[in-house]
């Protein structure tokens, strides 16, 4: 909503409240989205399609690099464990 103030939301990954327009919350939303995907689709988004000529098909690895994908995989697993434990 234009003109509205950001909300305070609980971040499971950061273990504290964050603003809904913060980088922390955007990161958590990305990780939450990736966790919600079937494993094959998640792998395709993270690692891309081997030999893909266009940037979009190269996945996050092709855009942000291998280190970013490795970090996302750690965060996805961490959020999965947090959600499993409740």
mmCIF file of C-alpha atoms in Angstrom, residues 3-73:
data_model
loop_
_atom_site.group_PDB
_atom_site.id
_atom_site.type_symbol
_atom_site.label_atom_id
_atom_site.label_comp_id
_atom_site.label_asym_id
_atom_site.label_seq_id
_atom_site.Cartn_x
_atom_site.Cartn_y
_atom_site.Cartn_z
ATOM 1 C CA UNK A 3 2.205 5.551 1.966
ATOM 2 C CA UNK A 4 1.789 2.840 4.584
ATOM 3 C CA UNK A 5 4.446 2.200 7.193
ATOM 4 C CA UNK A 6 6.343 -1.078 7.251
ATOM 5 C CA UNK A 7 5.083 -3.673 9.707
ATOM 6 C CA UNK A 8 7.169 -5.408 12.319
ATOM 7 C CA UNK A 9 7.310 -9.149 11.594
ATOM 8 C CA UNK A 10 9.032 -12.090 13.277
ATOM 9 C CA UNK A 11 11.978 -13.531 11.368
ATOM 10 C CA UNK A 12 12.630 -17.191 12.106
ATOM 11 C CA UNK A 13 16.019 -17.021 10.386
ATOM 12 C CA UNK A 14 17.235 -14.004 12.345
ATOM 13 C CA UNK A 15 15.440 -14.900 15.609
ATOM 14 C CA UNK A 16 14.055 -11.401 16.109
ATOM 15 C CA UNK A 17 11.557 -8.878 14.844
ATOM 16 C CA UNK A 18 12.416 -7.115 11.595
ATOM 17 C CA UNK A 19 10.655 -4.557 9.433
ATOM 18 C CA UNK A 20 8.589 -5.915 6.560
ATOM 19 C CA UNK A 21 10.522 -3.751 4.095
ATOM 20 C CA UNK A 22 13.968 -4.814 5.325
ATOM 21 C CA UNK A 23 16.586 -6.872 3.541
ATOM 22 C CA UNK A 24 16.314 -9.482 6.289
ATOM 23 C CA UNK A 25 12.603 -9.962 5.599
ATOM 24 C CA UNK A 26 13.119 -10.097 1.815
ATOM 25 C CA UNK A 27 15.763 -12.772 2.381
ATOM 26 C CA UNK A 28 13.452 -14.767 4.645
ATOM 27 C CA UNK A 29 10.645 -14.556 2.067
ATOM 28 C CA UNK A 30 13.011 -15.823 -0.645
ATOM 29 C CA UNK A 31 14.138 -18.736 1.527
ATOM 30 C CA UNK A 32 10.516 -19.511 2.515
ATOM 31 C CA UNK A 33 9.501 -19.542 -1.150
ATOM 32 C CA UNK A 34 12.367 -21.831 -2.144
ATOM 33 C CA UNK A 35 11.557 -24.177 0.757
ATOM 34 C CA UNK A 36 7.923 -24.383 -0.405
ATOM 35 C CA UNK A 37 8.884 -25.671 -3.855
ATOM 36 C CA UNK A 38 9.115 -29.332 -4.812
ATOM 37 C CA UNK A 39 12.753 -30.437 -4.619
ATOM 38 C CA UNK A 40 13.223 -30.743 -8.397
ATOM 39 C CA UNK A 41 11.866 -27.244 -9.058
ATOM 40 C CA UNK A 42 13.989 -25.804 -6.217
ATOM 41 C CA UNK A 43 17.104 -27.412 -7.704
ATOM 42 C CA UNK A 44 16.279 -25.982 -11.127
ATOM 43 C CA UNK A 45 15.833 -22.465 -9.714
ATOM 44 C CA UNK A 46 18.998 -22.693 -7.619
ATOM 45 C CA UNK A 47 21.325 -24.510 -10.013
ATOM 46 C CA UNK A 48 19.706 -23.756 -13.350
ATOM 47 C CA UNK A 49 19.392 -25.944 -16.393
ATOM 48 C CA UNK A 50 22.775 -27.404 -17.417
ATOM 49 C CA UNK A 51 24.028 -25.853 -20.646
ATOM 50 C CA UNK A 52 21.273 -23.233 -20.715
ATOM 51 C CA UNK A 53 22.194 -20.404 -23.054
ATOM 52 C CA UNK A 54 19.982 -17.697 -21.550
ATOM 53 C CA UNK A 55 20.637 -16.081 -18.182
ATOM 54 C CA UNK A 56 17.179 -16.836 -16.741
ATOM 55 C CA UNK A 57 17.607 -20.586 -17.309
ATOM 56 C CA UNK A 58 21.006 -20.517 -15.577
ATOM 57 C CA UNK A 59 19.235 -20.153 -12.233
ATOM 58 C CA UNK A 60 20.485 -18.299 -9.203
ATOM 59 C CA UNK A 61 23.912 -19.930 -9.646
ATOM 60 C CA UNK A 62 24.271 -18.311 -13.056
ATOM 61 C CA UNK A 63 23.244 -14.906 -11.734
ATOM 62 C CA UNK A 64 24.651 -14.728 -8.188
ATOM 63 C CA UNK A 65 27.257 -17.482 -8.249
ATOM 64 C CA UNK A 66 27.957 -20.781 -6.495
ATOM 65 C CA UNK A 67 28.664 -19.229 -3.082
ATOM 66 C CA UNK A 68 25.233 -17.569 -3.017
ATOM 67 C CA UNK A 69 23.540 -20.866 -3.885
ATOM 68 C CA UNK A 70 25.483 -22.686 -1.170
ATOM 69 C CA UNK A 71 24.428 -20.049 1.378
ATOM 70 C CA UNK A 72 20.791 -20.282 0.272
ATOM 71 C CA UNK A 73 20.843 -24.072 0.606
#
